[in-house]
Amino acid sequence: MTAYAIAHLRDVAPHPDIAEYIERIPSTFEPFGGRFLVHGAQHEVKEGAWPGHVVVIGFPSLERAGAWWDSAAYQEIAPLRSRHIAGDIILVPGVPEDYDARATAAVMRSAMSAS
């Protein structure tokens, strides 16, 4: 099942380390089947606050995403980003192609009526 690395990065400012990080990151995730889905795009906030930037990298599975994050290649370049940009990063699985939110709602309703 597809998985995603999602970063919410704040206080992004140009720096030589950031340029190097951006140049090098694709070679760290490509061996794990990763690819940028969102990178450097302007976003439109519809509700709440979302200062900063959004990055989404897609992977074939959560296991591959985790292997990328833990890889020596990525861990070598991670400080280039983390020394200069505050942010939150998560790895999250996607839903199967046949996912139906109505089934999730039915389970929720059933649990609520049982309480």
JSON list of N, CA, C and O in Angstrom, two decimals, residues 7-13 38-45 48-55 85-88:
[
{"chain": "A", "resi": 7, "resn": "ALA", "atom": "N", "xyz": [6.20, 16.50, 5.09]},
{"chain": "A", "resi": 7, "resn": "ALA", "atom": "CA", "xyz": [6.95, 17.47, 5.89]},
{"chain": "A", "resi": 7, "resn": "ALA", "atom": "C", "xyz": [6.21, 18.80, 5.87]},
{"chain": "A", "resi": 7, "resn": "ALA", "atom": "O", "xyz": [5.78, 19.27, 4.81]},
{"chain": "A", "resi": 8, "resn": "HIS", "atom": "N", "xyz": [6.06, 19.38, 7.06]},
{"chain": "A", "resi": 8, "resn": "HIS", "atom": "CA", "xyz": [5.55, 20.75, 7.20]},
{"chain": "A", "resi": 8, "resn": "HIS", "atom": "C", "xyz": [6.75, 21.55, 7.70]},
{"chain": "A", "resi": 8, "resn": "HIS", "atom": "O", "xyz": [7.14, 21.43, 8.87]},
{"chain": "A", "resi": 9, "resn": "LEU", "atom": "N", "xyz": [7.34, 22.32, 6.81]},
{"chain": "A", "resi": 9, "resn": "LEU", "atom": "CA", "xyz": [8.58, 23.03, 7.11]},
{"chain": "A", "resi": 9, "resn": "LEU", "atom": "C", "xyz": [8.31, 24.51, 7.30]},
{"chain": "A", "resi": 9, "resn": "LEU", "atom": "O", "xyz": [7.59, 25.13, 6.52]},
{"chain": "A", "resi": 10, "resn": "ARG", "atom": "N", "xyz": [8.89, 25.06, 8.37]},
{"chain": "A", "resi": 10, "resn": "ARG", "atom": "CA", "xyz": [8.67, 26.47, 8.69]},
{"chain": "A", "resi": 10, "resn": "ARG", "atom": "C", "xyz": [10.00, 27.21, 8.74]},
{"chain": "A", "resi": 10, "resn": "ARG", "atom": "O", "xyz": [11.05, 26.60, 8.91]},
{"chain": "A", "resi": 11, "resn": "ASP", "atom": "N", "xyz": [9.92, 28.50, 8.62]},
{"chain": "A", "resi": 11, "resn": "ASP", "atom": "CA", "xyz": [11.11, 29.35, 8.69]},
{"chain": "A", "resi": 11, "resn": "ASP", "atom": "C", "xyz": [12.16, 28.93, 7.67]},
{"chain": "A", "resi": 11, "resn": "ASP", "atom": "O", "xyz": [13.34, 28.79, 7.99]},
{"chain": "A", "resi": 12, "resn": "VAL", "atom": "N", "xyz": [11.72, 28.70, 6.46]},
{"chain": "A", "resi": 12, "resn": "VAL", "atom": "CA", "xyz": [12.62, 28.30, 5.38]},
{"chain": "A", "resi": 12, "resn": "VAL", "atom": "C", "xyz": [13.28, 29.54, 4.80]},
{"chain": "A", "resi": 12, "resn": "VAL", "atom": "O", "xyz": [12.60, 30.48, 4.39]},
{"chain": "A", "resi": 13, "resn": "ALA", "atom": "N", "xyz": [14.59, 29.55, 4.80]},
{"chain": "A", "resi": 13, "resn": "ALA", "atom": "CA", "xyz": [15.35, 30.66, 4.24]},
{"chain": "A", "resi": 13, "resn": "ALA", "atom": "C", "xyz": [16.49, 30.08, 3.41]},
{"chain": "A", "resi": 13, "resn": "ALA", "atom": "O", "xyz": [17.04, 29.03, 3.75]},
{"chain": "A", "resi": 38, "resn": "VAL", "atom": "N", "xyz": [4.83, 16.53, -3.95]},
{"chain": "A", "resi": 38, "resn": "VAL", "atom": "CA", "xyz": [4.67, 17.96, -3.70]},
{"chain": "A", "resi": 38, "resn": "VAL", "atom": "C", "xyz": [6.03, 18.47, -3.25]},
{"chain": "A", "resi": 38, "resn": "VAL", "atom": "O", "xyz": [6.64, 17.89, -2.34]},
{"chain": "A", "resi": 39, "resn": "HIS", "atom": "N", "xyz": [6.51, 19.53, -3.88]},
{"chain": "A", "resi": 39, "resn": "HIS", "atom": "CA", "xyz": [7.80, 20.10, -3.48]},
{"chain": "A", "resi": 39, "resn": "HIS", "atom": "C", "xyz": [7.89, 21.53, -3.97]},
{"chain": "A", "resi": 39, "resn": "HIS", "atom": "O", "xyz": [7.83, 21.79, -5.17]},
{"chain": "A", "resi": 40, "resn": "GLY", "atom": "N", "xyz": [8.00, 22.45, -3.05]},
{"chain": "A", "resi": 40, "resn": "GLY", "atom": "CA", "xyz": [8.20, 23.85, -3.42]},
{"chain": "A", "resi": 40, "resn": "GLY", "atom": "C", "xyz": [6.99, 24.55, -4.00]},
{"chain": "A", "resi": 40, "resn": "GLY", "atom": "O", "xyz": [7.12, 25.63, -4.54]},
{"chain": "A", "resi": 41, "resn": "ALA", "atom": "N", "xyz": [5.83, 23.94, -3.89]},
{"chain": "A", "resi": 41, "resn": "ALA", "atom": "CA", "xyz": [4.61, 24.55, -4.44]},
{"chain": "A", "resi": 41, "resn": "ALA", "atom": "C", "xyz": [3.97, 25.49, -3.42]},
{"chain": "A", "resi": 41, "resn": "ALA", "atom": "O", "xyz": [4.06, 25.27, -2.22]},
{"chain": "A", "resi": 42, "resn": "GLN", "atom": "N", "xyz": [3.34, 26.52, -3.91]},
{"chain": "A", "resi": 42, "resn": "GLN", "atom": "CA", "xyz": [2.55, 27.40, -3.04]},
{"chain": "A", "resi": 42, "resn": "GLN", "atom": "C", "xyz": [1.28, 26.65, -2.65]},
{"chain": "A", "resi": 42, "resn": "GLN", "atom": "O", "xyz": [0.70, 25.94, -3.47]},
{"chain": "A", "resi": 43, "resn": "HIS", "atom": "N", "xyz": [0.86, 26.79, -1.42]},
{"chain": "A", "resi": 43, "resn": "HIS", "atom": "CA", "xyz": [-0.37, 26.15, -0.99]},
{"chain": "A", "resi": 43, "resn": "HIS", "atom": "C", "xyz": [-1.40, 27.21, -0.60]},
{"chain": "A", "resi": 43, "resn": "HIS", "atom": "O", "xyz": [-1.04, 28.34, -0.31]},
{"chain": "A", "resi": 44, "resn": "GLU", "atom": "N", "xyz": [-2.63, 26.79, -0.62]},
{"chain": "A", "resi": 44, "resn": "GLU", "atom": "CA", "xyz": [-3.73, 27.67, -0.26]},
{"chain": "A", "resi": 44, "resn": "GLU", "atom": "C", "xyz": [-4.37, 27.16, 1.02]},
{"chain": "A", "resi": 44, "resn": "GLU", "atom": "O", "xyz": [-4.90, 26.04, 1.04]},
{"chain": "A", "resi": 45, "resn": "VAL", "atom": "N", "xyz": [-4.30, 27.92, 2.07]},
{"chain": "A", "resi": 45, "resn": "VAL", "atom": "CA", "xyz": [-4.87, 27.53, 3.36]},
{"chain": "A", "resi": 45, "resn": "VAL", "atom": "C", "xyz": [-6.37, 27.78, 3.33]},
{"chain": "A", "resi": 45, "resn": "VAL", "atom": "O", "xyz": [-6.81, 28.90, 3.08]},
{"chain": "A", "resi": 48, "resn": "GLY", "atom": "N", "xyz": [-7.76, 27.13, 9.32]},
{"chain": "A", "resi": 48, "resn": "GLY", "atom": "CA", "xyz": [-6.66, 27.11, 10.28]},
{"chain": "A", "resi": 48, "resn": "GLY", "atom": "C", "xyz": [-5.45, 27.87, 9.75]},
{"chain": "A", "resi": 48, "resn": "GLY", "atom": "O", "xyz": [-5.56, 28.72, 8.87]},
{"chain": "A", "resi": 49, "resn": "ALA", "atom": "N", "xyz": [-4.30, 27.51, 10.29]},
{"chain": "A", "resi": 49, "resn": "ALA", "atom": "CA", "xyz": [-3.05, 28.16, 9.90]},
{"chain": "A", "resi": 49, "resn": "ALA", "atom": "C", "xyz": [-2.06, 27.11, 9.42]},
{"chain": "A", "resi": 49, "resn": "ALA", "atom": "O", "xyz": [-1.99, 26.02, 9.99]},
{"chain": "A", "resi": 50, "resn": "TRP", "atom": "N", "xyz": [-1.33, 27.41, 8.39]},
{"chain": "A", "resi": 50, "resn": "TRP", "atom": "CA", "xyz": [-0.33, 26.49, 7.88]},
{"chain": "A", "resi": 50, "resn": "TRP", "atom": "C", "xyz": [0.83, 27.31, 7.34]},
{"chain": "A", "resi": 50, "resn": "TRP", "atom": "O", "xyz": [1.06, 27.40, 6.13]},
{"chain": "A", "resi": 51, "resn": "PRO", "atom": "N", "xyz": [1.60, 27.94, 8.24]},
{"chain": "A", "resi": 51, "resn": "PRO", "atom": "CA", "xyz": [2.74, 28.72, 7.77]},
{"chain": "A", "resi": 51, "resn": "PRO", "atom": "C", "xyz": [3.84, 27.80, 7.27]},
{"chain": "A", "resi": 51, "resn": "PRO", "atom": "O", "xyz": [4.00, 26.69, 7.75]},
{"chain": "A", "resi": 52, "resn": "GLY", "atom": "N", "xyz": [4.57, 28.25, 6.30]},
{"chain": "A", "resi": 52, "resn": "GLY", "atom": "CA", "xyz": [5.70, 27.46, 5.82]},
{"chain": "A", "resi": 52, "resn": "GLY", "atom": "C", "xyz": [5.42, 26.74, 4.53]},
{"chain": "A", "resi": 52, "resn": "GLY", "atom": "O", "xyz": [4.60, 27.17, 3.73]},
{"chain": "A", "resi": 53, "resn": "HIS", "atom": "N", "xyz": [6.10, 25.62, 4.35]},
{"chain": "A", "resi": 53, "resn": "HIS", "atom": "CA", "xyz": [6.07, 24.86, 3.11]},
{"chain": "A", "resi": 53, "resn": "HIS", "atom": "C", "xyz": [5.64, 23.42, 3.37]},
{"chain": "A", "resi": 53, "resn": "HIS", "atom": "O", "xyz": [5.80, 22.91, 4.48]},
{"chain": "A", "resi": 54, "resn": "VAL", "atom": "N", "xyz": [5.14, 22.77, 2.33]},
{"chain": "A", "resi": 54, "resn": "VAL", "atom": "CA", "xyz": [4.73, 21.37, 2.39]},
{"chain": "A", "resi": 54, "resn": "VAL", "atom": "C", "xyz": [5.55, 20.57, 1.40]},
{"chain": "A", "resi": 54, "resn": "VAL", "atom": "O", "xyz": [5.74, 21.00, 0.25]},
{"chain": "A", "resi": 55, "resn": "VAL", "atom": "N", "xyz": [6.04, 19.42, 1.84]},
{"chain": "A", "resi": 55, "resn": "VAL", "atom": "CA", "xyz": [6.73, 18.48, 0.96]},
{"chain": "A", "resi": 55, "resn": "VAL", "atom": "C", "xyz": [6.08, 17.13, 1.15]},
{"chain": "A", "resi": 55, "resn": "VAL", "atom": "O", "xyz": [5.84, 16.70, 2.29]},
{"chain": "A", "resi": 85, "resn": "ILE", "atom": "N", "xyz": [16.11, 24.52, 9.22]},
{"chain": "A", "resi": 85, "resn": "ILE", "atom": "CA", "xyz": [14.66, 24.60, 9.00]},
{"chain": "A", "resi": 85, "resn": "ILE", "atom": "C", "xyz": [13.94, 23.85, 10.12]},
{"chain": "A", "resi": 85, "resn": "ILE", "atom": "O", "xyz": [14.19, 22.67, 10.34]},
{"chain": "A", "resi": 86, "resn": "ALA", "atom": "N", "xyz": [13.04, 24.55, 10.80]},
{"chain": "A", "resi": 86, "resn": "ALA", "atom": "CA", "xyz": [12.18, 23.90, 11.79]},
{"chain": "A", "resi": 86, "resn": "ALA", "atom": "C", "xyz": [11.03, 23.22, 11.04]},
{"chain": "A", "resi": 86, "resn": "ALA", "atom": "O", "xyz": [10.57, 23.73, 10.01]},
{"chain": "A", "resi": 87, "resn": "GLY", "atom": "N", "xyz": [10.59, 22.11, 11.55]},
{"chain": "A", "resi": 87, "resn": "GLY", "atom": "CA", "xyz": [9.47, 21.46, 10.89]},
{"chain": "A", "resi": 87, "resn": "GLY", "atom": "C", "xyz": [9.05, 20.18, 11.56]},
{"chain": "A", "resi": 87, "resn": "GLY", "atom": "O", "xyz": [9.65, 19.73, 12.53]},
{"chain": "A", "resi": 88, "resn": "ASP", "atom": "N", "xyz": [7.99, 19.62, 11.02]},
{"chain": "A", "resi": 88, "resn": "ASP", "atom": "CA", "xyz": [7.45, 18.35, 11.48]},
{"chain": "A", "resi": 88, "resn": "ASP", "atom": "C", "xyz": [7.43, 17.42, 10.28]},
{"chain": "A", "resi": 88, "resn": "ASP", "atom": "O", "xyz": [7.04, 17.83, 9.18]}
]
